[in-house]
Tab-separated table of C-alpha atoms and ligand atoms in Angstrom:
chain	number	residue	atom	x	y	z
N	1	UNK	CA	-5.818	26.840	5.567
N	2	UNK	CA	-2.904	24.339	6.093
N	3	UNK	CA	0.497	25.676	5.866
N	4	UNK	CA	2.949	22.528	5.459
N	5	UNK	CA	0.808	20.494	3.721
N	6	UNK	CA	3.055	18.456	2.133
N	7	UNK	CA	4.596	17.711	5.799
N	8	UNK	CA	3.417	14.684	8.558
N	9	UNK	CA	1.329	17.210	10.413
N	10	UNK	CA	-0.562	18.637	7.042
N	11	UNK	CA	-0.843	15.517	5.795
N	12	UNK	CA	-2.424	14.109	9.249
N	13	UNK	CA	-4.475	17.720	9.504
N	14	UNK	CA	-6.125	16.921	5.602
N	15	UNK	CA	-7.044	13.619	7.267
N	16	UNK	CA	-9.191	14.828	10.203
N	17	UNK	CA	-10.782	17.655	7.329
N	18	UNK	CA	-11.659	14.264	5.278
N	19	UNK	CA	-12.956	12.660	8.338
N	20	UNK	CA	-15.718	15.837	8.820
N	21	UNK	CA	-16.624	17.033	5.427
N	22	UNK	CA	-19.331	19.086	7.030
N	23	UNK	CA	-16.992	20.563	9.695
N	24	UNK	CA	-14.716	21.654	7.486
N	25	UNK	CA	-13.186	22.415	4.533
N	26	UNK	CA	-9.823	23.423	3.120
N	27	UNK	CA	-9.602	26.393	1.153
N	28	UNK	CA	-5.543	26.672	0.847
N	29	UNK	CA	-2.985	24.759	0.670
N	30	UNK	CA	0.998	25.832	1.351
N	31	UNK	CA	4.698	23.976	1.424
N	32	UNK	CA	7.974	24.345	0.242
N	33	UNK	CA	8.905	22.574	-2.850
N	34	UNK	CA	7.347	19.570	-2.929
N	35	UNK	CA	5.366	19.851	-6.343
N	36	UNK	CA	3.904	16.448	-6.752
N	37	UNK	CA	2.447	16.084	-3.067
N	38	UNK	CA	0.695	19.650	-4.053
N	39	UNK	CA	-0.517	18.360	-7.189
N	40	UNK	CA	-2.318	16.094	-5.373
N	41	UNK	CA	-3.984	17.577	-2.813
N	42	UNK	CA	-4.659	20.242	-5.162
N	43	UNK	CA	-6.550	17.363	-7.307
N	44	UNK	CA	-8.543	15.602	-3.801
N	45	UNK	CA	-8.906	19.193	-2.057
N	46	UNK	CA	-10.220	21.579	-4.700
N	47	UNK	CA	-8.769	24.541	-2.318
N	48	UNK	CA	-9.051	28.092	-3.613
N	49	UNK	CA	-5.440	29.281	-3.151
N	50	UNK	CA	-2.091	27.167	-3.452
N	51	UNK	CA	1.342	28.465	-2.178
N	52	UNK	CA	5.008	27.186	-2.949
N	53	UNK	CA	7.652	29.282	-1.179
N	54	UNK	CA	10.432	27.961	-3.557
N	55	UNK	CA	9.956	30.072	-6.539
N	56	UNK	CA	11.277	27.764	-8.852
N	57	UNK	CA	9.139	24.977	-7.695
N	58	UNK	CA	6.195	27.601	-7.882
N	59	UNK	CA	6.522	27.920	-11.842
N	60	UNK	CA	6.899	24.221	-11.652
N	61	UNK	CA	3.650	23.877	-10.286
N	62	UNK	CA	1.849	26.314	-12.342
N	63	UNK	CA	3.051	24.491	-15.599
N	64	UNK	CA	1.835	21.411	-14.323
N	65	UNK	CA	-1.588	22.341	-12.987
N	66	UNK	CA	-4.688	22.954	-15.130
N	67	UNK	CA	-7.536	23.638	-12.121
N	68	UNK	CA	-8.975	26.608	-10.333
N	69	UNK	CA	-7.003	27.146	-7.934
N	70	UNK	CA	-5.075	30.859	-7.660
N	71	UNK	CA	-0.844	29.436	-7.222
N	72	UNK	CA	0.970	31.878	-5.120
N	73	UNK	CA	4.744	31.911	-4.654
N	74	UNK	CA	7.440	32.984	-2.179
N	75	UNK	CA	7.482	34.609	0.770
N	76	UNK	CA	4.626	37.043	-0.366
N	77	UNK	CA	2.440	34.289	-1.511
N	78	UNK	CA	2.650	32.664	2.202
N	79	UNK	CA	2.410	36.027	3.748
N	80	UNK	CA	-0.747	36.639	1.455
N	81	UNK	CA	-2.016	33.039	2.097
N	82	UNK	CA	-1.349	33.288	5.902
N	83	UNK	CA	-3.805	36.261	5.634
N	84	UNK	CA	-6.734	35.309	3.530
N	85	UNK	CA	-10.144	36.520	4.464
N	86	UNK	CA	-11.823	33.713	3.452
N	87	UNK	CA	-9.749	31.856	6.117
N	88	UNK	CA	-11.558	30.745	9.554
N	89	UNK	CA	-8.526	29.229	10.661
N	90	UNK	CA	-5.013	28.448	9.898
N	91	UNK	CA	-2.869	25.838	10.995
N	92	UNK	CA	1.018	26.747	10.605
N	93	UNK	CA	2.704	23.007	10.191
N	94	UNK	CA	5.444	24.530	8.601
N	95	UNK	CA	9.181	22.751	9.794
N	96	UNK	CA	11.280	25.299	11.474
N	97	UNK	CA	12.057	28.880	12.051
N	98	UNK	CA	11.158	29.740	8.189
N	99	UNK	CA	7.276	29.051	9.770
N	100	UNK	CA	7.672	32.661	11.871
N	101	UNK	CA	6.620	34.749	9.299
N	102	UNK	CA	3.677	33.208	8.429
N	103	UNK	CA	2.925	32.944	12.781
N	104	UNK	CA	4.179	36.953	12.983
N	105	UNK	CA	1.436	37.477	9.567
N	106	UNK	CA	-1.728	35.365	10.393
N	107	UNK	CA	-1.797	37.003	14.242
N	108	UNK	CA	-1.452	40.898	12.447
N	109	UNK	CA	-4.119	39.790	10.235
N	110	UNK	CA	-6.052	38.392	13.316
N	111	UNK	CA	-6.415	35.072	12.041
N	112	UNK	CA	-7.232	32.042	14.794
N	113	UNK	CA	-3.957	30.212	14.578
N	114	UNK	CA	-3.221	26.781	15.612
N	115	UNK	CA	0.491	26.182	15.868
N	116	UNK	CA	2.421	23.057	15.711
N	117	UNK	CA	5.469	25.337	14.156
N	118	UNK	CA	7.057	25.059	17.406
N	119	UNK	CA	9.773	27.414	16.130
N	120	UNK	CA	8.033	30.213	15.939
N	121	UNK	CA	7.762	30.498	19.892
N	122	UNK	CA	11.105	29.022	20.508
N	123	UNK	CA	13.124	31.400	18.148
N	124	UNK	CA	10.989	34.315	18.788
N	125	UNK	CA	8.460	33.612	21.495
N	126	UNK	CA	8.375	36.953	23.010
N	127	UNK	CA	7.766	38.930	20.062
N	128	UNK	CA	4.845	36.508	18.901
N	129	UNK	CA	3.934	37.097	22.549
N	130	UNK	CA	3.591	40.715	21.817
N	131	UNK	CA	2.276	40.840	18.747
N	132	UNK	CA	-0.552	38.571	20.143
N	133	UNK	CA	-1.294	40.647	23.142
N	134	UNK	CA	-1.597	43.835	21.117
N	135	UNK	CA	-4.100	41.449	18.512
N	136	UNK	CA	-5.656	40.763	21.892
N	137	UNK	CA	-5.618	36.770	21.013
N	138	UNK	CA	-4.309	33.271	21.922
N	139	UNK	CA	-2.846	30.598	20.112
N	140	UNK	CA	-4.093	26.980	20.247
N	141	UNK	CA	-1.437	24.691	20.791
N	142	UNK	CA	-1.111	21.570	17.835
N	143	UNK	CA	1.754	20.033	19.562
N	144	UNK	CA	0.502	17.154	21.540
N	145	UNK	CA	1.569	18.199	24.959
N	146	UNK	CA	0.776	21.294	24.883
N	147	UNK	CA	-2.845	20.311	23.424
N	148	UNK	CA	-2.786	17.902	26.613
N	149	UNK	CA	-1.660	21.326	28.994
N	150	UNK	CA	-4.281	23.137	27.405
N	151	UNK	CA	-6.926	20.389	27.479
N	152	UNK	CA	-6.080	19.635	31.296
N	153	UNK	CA	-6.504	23.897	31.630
N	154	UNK	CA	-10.009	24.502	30.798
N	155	UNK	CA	-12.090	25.705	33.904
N	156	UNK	CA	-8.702	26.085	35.527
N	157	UNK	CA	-6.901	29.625	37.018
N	158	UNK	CA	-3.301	29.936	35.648
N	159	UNK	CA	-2.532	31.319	39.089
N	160	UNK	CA	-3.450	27.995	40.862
N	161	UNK	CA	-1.020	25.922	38.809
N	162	UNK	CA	2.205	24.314	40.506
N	163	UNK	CA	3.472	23.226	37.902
N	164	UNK	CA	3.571	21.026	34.526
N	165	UNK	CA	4.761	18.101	33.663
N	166	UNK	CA	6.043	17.269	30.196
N	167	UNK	CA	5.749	13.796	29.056
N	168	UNK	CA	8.706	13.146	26.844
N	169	UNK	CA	9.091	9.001	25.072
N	170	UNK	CA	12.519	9.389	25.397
N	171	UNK	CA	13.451	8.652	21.296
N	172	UNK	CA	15.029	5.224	20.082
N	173	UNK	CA	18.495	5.598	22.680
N	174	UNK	CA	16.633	6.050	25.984
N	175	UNK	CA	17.488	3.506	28.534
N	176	UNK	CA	20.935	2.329	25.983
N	177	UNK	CA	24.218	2.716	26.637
N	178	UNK	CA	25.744	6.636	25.945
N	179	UNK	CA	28.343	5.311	23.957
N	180	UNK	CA	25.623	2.974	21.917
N	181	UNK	CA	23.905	6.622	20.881
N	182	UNK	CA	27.397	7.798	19.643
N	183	UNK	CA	27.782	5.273	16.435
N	184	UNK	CA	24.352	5.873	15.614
N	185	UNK	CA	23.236	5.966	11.835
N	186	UNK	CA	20.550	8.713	10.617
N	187	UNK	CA	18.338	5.987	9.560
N	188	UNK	CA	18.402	4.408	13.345
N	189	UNK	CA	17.793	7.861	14.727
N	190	UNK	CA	15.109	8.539	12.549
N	191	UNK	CA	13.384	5.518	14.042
N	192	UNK	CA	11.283	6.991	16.218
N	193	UNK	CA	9.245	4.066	18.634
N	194	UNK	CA	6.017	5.768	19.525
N	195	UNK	CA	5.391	8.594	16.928
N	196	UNK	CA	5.575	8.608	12.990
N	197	UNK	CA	6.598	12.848	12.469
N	198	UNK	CA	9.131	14.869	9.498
N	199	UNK	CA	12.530	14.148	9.933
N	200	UNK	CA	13.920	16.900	11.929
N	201	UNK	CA	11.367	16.744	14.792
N	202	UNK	CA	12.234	13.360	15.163
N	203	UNK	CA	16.326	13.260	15.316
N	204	UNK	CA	15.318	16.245	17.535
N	205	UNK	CA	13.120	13.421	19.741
N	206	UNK	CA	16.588	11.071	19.509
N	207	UNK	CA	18.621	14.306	21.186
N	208	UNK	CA	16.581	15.174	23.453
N	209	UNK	CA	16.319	18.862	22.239
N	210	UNK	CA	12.539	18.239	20.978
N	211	UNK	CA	11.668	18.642	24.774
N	212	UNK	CA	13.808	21.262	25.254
N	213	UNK	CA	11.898	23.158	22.872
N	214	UNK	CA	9.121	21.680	24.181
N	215	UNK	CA	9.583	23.570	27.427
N	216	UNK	CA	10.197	26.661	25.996
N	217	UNK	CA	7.225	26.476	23.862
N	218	UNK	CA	5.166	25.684	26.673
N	219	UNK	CA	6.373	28.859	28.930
N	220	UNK	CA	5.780	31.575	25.832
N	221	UNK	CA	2.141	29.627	25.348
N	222	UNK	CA	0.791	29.646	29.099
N	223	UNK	CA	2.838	32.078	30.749
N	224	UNK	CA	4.247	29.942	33.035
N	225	UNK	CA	7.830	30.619	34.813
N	226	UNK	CA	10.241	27.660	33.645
N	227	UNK	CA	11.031	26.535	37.330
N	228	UNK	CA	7.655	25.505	37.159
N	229	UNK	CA	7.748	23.275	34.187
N	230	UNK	CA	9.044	19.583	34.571
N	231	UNK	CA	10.034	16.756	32.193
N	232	UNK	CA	9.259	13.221	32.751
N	233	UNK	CA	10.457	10.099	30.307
N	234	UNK	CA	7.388	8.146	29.665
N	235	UNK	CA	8.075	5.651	27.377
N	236	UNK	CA	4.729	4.180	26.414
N	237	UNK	CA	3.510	7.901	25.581
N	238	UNK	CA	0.026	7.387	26.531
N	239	UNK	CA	-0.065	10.455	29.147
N	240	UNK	CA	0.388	12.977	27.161
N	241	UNK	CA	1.052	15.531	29.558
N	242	UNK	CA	0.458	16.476	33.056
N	243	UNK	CA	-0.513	19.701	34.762
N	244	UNK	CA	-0.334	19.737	39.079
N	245	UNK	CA	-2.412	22.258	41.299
N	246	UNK	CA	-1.484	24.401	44.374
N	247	UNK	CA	-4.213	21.793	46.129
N	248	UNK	CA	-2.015	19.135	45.006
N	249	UNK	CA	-4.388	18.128	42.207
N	250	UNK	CA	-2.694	16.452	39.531
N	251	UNK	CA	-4.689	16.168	35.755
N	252	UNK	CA	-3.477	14.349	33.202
N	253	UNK	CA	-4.564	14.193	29.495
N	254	UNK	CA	-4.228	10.415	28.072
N	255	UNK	CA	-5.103	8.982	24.641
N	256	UNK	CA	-3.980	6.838	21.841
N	257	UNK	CA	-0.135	8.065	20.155
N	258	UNK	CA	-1.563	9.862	16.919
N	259	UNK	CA	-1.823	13.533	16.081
N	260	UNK	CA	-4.995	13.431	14.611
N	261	UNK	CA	-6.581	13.549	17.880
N	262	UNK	CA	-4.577	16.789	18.935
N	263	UNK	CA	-5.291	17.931	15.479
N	264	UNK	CA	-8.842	17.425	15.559
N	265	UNK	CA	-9.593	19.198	18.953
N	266	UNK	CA	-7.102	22.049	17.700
N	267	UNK	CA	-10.250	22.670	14.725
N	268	UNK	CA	-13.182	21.886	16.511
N	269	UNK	CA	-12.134	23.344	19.832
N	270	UNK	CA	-14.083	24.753	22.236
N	271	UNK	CA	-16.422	22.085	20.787
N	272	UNK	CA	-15.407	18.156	20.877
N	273	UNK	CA	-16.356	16.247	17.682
N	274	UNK	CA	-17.516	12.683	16.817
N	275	UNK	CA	-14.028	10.514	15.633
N	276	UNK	CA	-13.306	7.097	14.787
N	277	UNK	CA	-9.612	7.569	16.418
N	278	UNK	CA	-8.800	4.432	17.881
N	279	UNK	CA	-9.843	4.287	21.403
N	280	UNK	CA	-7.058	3.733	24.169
N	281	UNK	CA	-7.744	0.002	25.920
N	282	UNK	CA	-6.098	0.748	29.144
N	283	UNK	CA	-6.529	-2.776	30.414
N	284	UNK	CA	-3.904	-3.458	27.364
N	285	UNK	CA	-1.966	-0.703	28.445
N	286	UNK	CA	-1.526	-2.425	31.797
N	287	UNK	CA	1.567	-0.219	32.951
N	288	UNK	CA	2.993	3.308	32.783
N	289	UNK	CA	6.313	4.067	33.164
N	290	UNK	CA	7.721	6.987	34.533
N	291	UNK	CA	11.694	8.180	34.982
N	292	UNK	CA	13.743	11.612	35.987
N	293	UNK	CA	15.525	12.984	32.953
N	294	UNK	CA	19.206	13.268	34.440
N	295	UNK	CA	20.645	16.375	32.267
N	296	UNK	CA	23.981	15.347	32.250
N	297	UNK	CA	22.793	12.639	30.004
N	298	UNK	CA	21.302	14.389	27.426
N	299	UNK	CA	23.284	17.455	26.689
N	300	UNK	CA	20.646	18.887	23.972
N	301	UNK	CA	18.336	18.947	26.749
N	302	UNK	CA	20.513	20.570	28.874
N	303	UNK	CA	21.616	22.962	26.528
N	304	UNK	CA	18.046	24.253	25.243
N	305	UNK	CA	17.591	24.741	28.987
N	306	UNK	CA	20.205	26.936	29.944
N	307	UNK	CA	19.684	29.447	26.827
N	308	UNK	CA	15.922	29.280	27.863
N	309	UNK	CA	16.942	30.495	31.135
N	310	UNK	CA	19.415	33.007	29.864
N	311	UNK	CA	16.729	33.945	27.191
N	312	UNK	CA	17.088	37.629	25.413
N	313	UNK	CA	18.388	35.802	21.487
N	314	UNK	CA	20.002	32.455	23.108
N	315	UNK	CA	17.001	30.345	22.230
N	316	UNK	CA	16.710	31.719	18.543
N	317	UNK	CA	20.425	30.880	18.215
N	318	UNK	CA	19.869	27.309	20.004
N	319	UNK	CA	16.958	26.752	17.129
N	320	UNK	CA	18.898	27.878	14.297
N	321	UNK	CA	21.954	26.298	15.411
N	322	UNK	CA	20.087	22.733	15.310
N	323	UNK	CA	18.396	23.183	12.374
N	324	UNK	CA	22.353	23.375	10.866
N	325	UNK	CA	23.206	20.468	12.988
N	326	UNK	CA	20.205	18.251	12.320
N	327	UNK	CA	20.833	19.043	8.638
N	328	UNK	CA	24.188	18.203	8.770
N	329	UNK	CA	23.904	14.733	10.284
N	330	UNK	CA	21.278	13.497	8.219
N	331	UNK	CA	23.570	14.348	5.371
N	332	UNK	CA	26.313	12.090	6.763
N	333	UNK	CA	28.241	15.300	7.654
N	334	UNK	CA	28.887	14.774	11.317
N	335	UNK	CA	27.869	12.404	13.524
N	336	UNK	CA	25.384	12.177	15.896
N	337	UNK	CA	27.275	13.706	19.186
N	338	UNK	CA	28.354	16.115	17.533
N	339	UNK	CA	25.118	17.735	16.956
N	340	UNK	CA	25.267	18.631	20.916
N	341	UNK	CA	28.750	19.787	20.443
N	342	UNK	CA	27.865	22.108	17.271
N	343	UNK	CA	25.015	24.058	18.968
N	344	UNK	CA	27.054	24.166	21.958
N	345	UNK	CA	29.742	26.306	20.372
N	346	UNK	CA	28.070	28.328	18.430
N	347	UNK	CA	25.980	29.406	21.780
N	348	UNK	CA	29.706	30.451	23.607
N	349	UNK	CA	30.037	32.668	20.720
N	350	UNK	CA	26.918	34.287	20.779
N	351	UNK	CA	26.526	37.892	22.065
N	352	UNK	CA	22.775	38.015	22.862
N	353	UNK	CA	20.469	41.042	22.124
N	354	UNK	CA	16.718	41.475	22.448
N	355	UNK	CA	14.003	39.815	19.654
N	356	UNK	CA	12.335	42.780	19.036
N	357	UNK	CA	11.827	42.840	15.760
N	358	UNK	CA	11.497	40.107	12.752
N	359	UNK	CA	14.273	41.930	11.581
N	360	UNK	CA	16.342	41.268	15.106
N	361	UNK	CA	15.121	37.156	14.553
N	362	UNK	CA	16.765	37.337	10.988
N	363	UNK	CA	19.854	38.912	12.323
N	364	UNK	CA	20.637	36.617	14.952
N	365	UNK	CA	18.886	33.735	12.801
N	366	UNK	CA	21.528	34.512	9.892
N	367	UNK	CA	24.210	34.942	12.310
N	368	UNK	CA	23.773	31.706	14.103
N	369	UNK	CA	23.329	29.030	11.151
N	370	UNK	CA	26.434	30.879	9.527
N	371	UNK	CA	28.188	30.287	13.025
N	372	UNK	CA	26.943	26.993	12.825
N	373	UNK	CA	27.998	25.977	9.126
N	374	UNK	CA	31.675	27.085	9.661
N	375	UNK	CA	31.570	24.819	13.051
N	376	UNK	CA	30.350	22.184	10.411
N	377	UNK	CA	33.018	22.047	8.149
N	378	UNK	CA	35.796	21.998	11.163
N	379	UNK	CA	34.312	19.174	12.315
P	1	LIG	N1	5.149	15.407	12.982
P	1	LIG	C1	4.681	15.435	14.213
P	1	LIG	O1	4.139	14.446	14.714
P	1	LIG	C2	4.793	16.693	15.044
P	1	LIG	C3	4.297	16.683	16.350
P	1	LIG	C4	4.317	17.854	17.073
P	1	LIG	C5	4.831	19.020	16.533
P	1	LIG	N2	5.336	18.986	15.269
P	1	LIG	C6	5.874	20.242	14.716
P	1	LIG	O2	5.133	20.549	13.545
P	1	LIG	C7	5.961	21.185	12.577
P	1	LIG	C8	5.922	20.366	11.292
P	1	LIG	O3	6.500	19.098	11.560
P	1	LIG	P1	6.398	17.891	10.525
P	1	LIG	O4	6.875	16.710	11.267
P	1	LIG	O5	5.045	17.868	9.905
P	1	LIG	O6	7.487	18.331	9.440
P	1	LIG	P2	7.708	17.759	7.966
P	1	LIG	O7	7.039	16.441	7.809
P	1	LIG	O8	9.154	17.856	7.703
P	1	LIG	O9	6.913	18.808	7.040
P	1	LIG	C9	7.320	20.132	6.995
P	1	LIG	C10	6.414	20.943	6.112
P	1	LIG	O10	6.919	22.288	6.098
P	1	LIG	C11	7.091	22.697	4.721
P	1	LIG	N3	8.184	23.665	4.666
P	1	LIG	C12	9.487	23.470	4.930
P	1	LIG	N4	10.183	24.635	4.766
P	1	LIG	C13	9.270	25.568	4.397
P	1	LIG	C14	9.344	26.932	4.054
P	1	LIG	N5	10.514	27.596	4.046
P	1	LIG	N6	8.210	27.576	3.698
P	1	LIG	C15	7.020	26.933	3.672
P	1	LIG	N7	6.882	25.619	3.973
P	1	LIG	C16	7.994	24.950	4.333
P	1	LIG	C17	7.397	21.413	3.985
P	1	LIG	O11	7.187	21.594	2.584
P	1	LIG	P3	7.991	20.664	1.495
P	1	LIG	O12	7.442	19.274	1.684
P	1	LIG	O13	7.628	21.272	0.202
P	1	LIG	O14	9.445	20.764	1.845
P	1	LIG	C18	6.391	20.478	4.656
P	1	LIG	O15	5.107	20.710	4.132
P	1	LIG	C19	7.349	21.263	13.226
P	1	LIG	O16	7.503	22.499	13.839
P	1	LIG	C20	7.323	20.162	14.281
P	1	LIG	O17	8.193	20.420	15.361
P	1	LIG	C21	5.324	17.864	14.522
């Protein structure tokens, strides 16, 4: 089951299906709106079940399409979908905080989820916490350093970790001038030099906050205290991430910059399949770079930081507040600084209470990109 389907991580996930027909197979298919991408997966795929959360674009969809396939809509058709029992294994590659519900739905329904909705576990990360320990499950992490963590974890103790290392590229500005970064258009930001992914993940890359989250994702997915987590620039993004022992022990996971590979160990895991993923040549690697991130130079990072330290409903109001943000600049609202500043304020205004409920995240969730919007339209 592939929630996002129509996204860079669906699209990459039907890929490594195609690659092992007689691994696996796809029996649904969800997205947002995008009608014509779903048409045609529905026509290569032949899934069973078909969701579009726009309802609109739902009845769009059913006009259009003649097959088999049963087209759900809305939020109930991706809860349903989320569900199935016909599904082994969902992967939730849905882009933001909108992918919690279907995270919060396939765990009730005790589905093996791999998550590369990294929003789920930064805007709500102890609740999904909760609801997986009473499930009595684990995720598997999509995201590629967190596939590395988890990869570098097996046969390991969680107790004997010092700490880990996340290996972060930096985004186009790293190593330029501050003031370069402040004139920057959405289409240079959006040029990402190591990794092709959907646009939001990717301005988030250019900020800096994509590691922020990053962080926070990892510490709701191993358990680990965040004075034990570490971020290191590494521009040629061929260690994926790092993971040190009390012995002193350090394991890294290294391979080629594509998704697919995370991907494909996310499906087949705890088994490794055959792939014809391009192999890494390390002799034309040559070098690896590594470089402190100072946090007075990246202000998203710093920011996604502080609420993960102050937790309680700062990090689902540091999520939401981006997604405004994000949106706005790549609308030619604001500019690119000022997505920092945006998030920033709406944080000081924030009265924090506990994620309890979903109803709690859509509170605060509401609250935040409203915050947010206003801040917007000052600006
Ligand atoms: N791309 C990467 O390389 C990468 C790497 C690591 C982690 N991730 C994470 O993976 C997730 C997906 O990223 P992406 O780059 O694949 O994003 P993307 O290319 O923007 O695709 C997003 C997908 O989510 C769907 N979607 C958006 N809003 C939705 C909603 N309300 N309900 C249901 N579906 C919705 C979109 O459908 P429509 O097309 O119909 O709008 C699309 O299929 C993000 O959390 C990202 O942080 C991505």
């Amino acid at each position: 089951m592939i929630l996002g389907s129509s996204g860079s991580i669906g699209r990459q996930a039907i890929d490594v299906t195609l690659s092992h027909p007689d691994d696996f197979r796809i029996i649904g298919l969800a997205a947002h709106k995008n009608v014509d991408t779903l048409l045609r997966q529905l026509e290569e795929l032949n899934p069973i079940f078909v969701c579009l959360v726009n309802e609109e674009a739902a009845r769009d969809l059913k006009a259009r399409y003649s097959g088999p396939a049963k087209v759900l809509a809305g939020k109930e058709g991706l809860e349903e979908i989320s569900t199935l029992p016909e599904a082994d294994l969902i992967l939730n590659a849905i882009v933001g905080s909108s992918g919690l519900a279907a995270t919060l739905s396939a765990i009730n329904a005790k589905k093996q989820l791999a998550l590369a909705n990294k929003e789920s576990l930064v805007a709500a990360g102890d609740l999904v916490n909760e609801r997986l320990k009473k499930q009595n499950m684990r995720l598997i992490p999509v995201d590629s350093e967190h596939n590395a963590l988890w990869q570098c974890m097996v046969g390991e103790d969680i107790s004997e970790i010092s700490k880990m290392i996340l290996t972060a590229s930096g985004g186009p500005f790293w190593g330029k001038p501050k003031e370069a970064s402040e004139k920057v258009t959405p289409e240079q930001a959006l040029d990402h030099p190591r990794w092709r992914m959907g646009r939001r993940v990717t301005i988030d890359s250019a900020t800096l906050m994509n590691k922020g989250f990053e962080v926070i994702e990892a510490h709701h997915l191993f358990g680990i205290p965040y004075e034990k987590i570490e971020v290191l620039v590494h521009p040629q993004s061929i260690i994926h991430s790092l993971v040190e022992f009390v012995d002193g022990s350090l394991k890294a996971h290294l391979g080629p910059t594509d998704m697919r590979l995370p991907i494909l160990y996310s499906f087949s895991w705890p088994k490794r399949l055959q792939s014809t993923l391009e192999r890494l040549d390390l002799a034309k690697v040559q070098r690896l770079d590594f470089f402190n991130v100072r946090t007075s130079d990246s202000p998203c990072l710093a920011l996604a930081l502080t609420a993960a330290e102050k937790g309680l409903s700062y990090p689902t109001v540091l999520n939401a507040a981006d997604e405004v943000a994000v949106d706005a600049f790549l609308s030619g609202k604001i500019g690119f600084a000022e997505i920092g500043n945006i998030i920033n304020t709406v944080l000081e205004k924030h009265d924090p209470i506990t994620i309890g409920s979903i109803g709690d995240f859509e509170v605060v969730d509401a609250w935040a990109r409203d915050r947010a919007e206003s801040v917007v339209l000052r600006t």
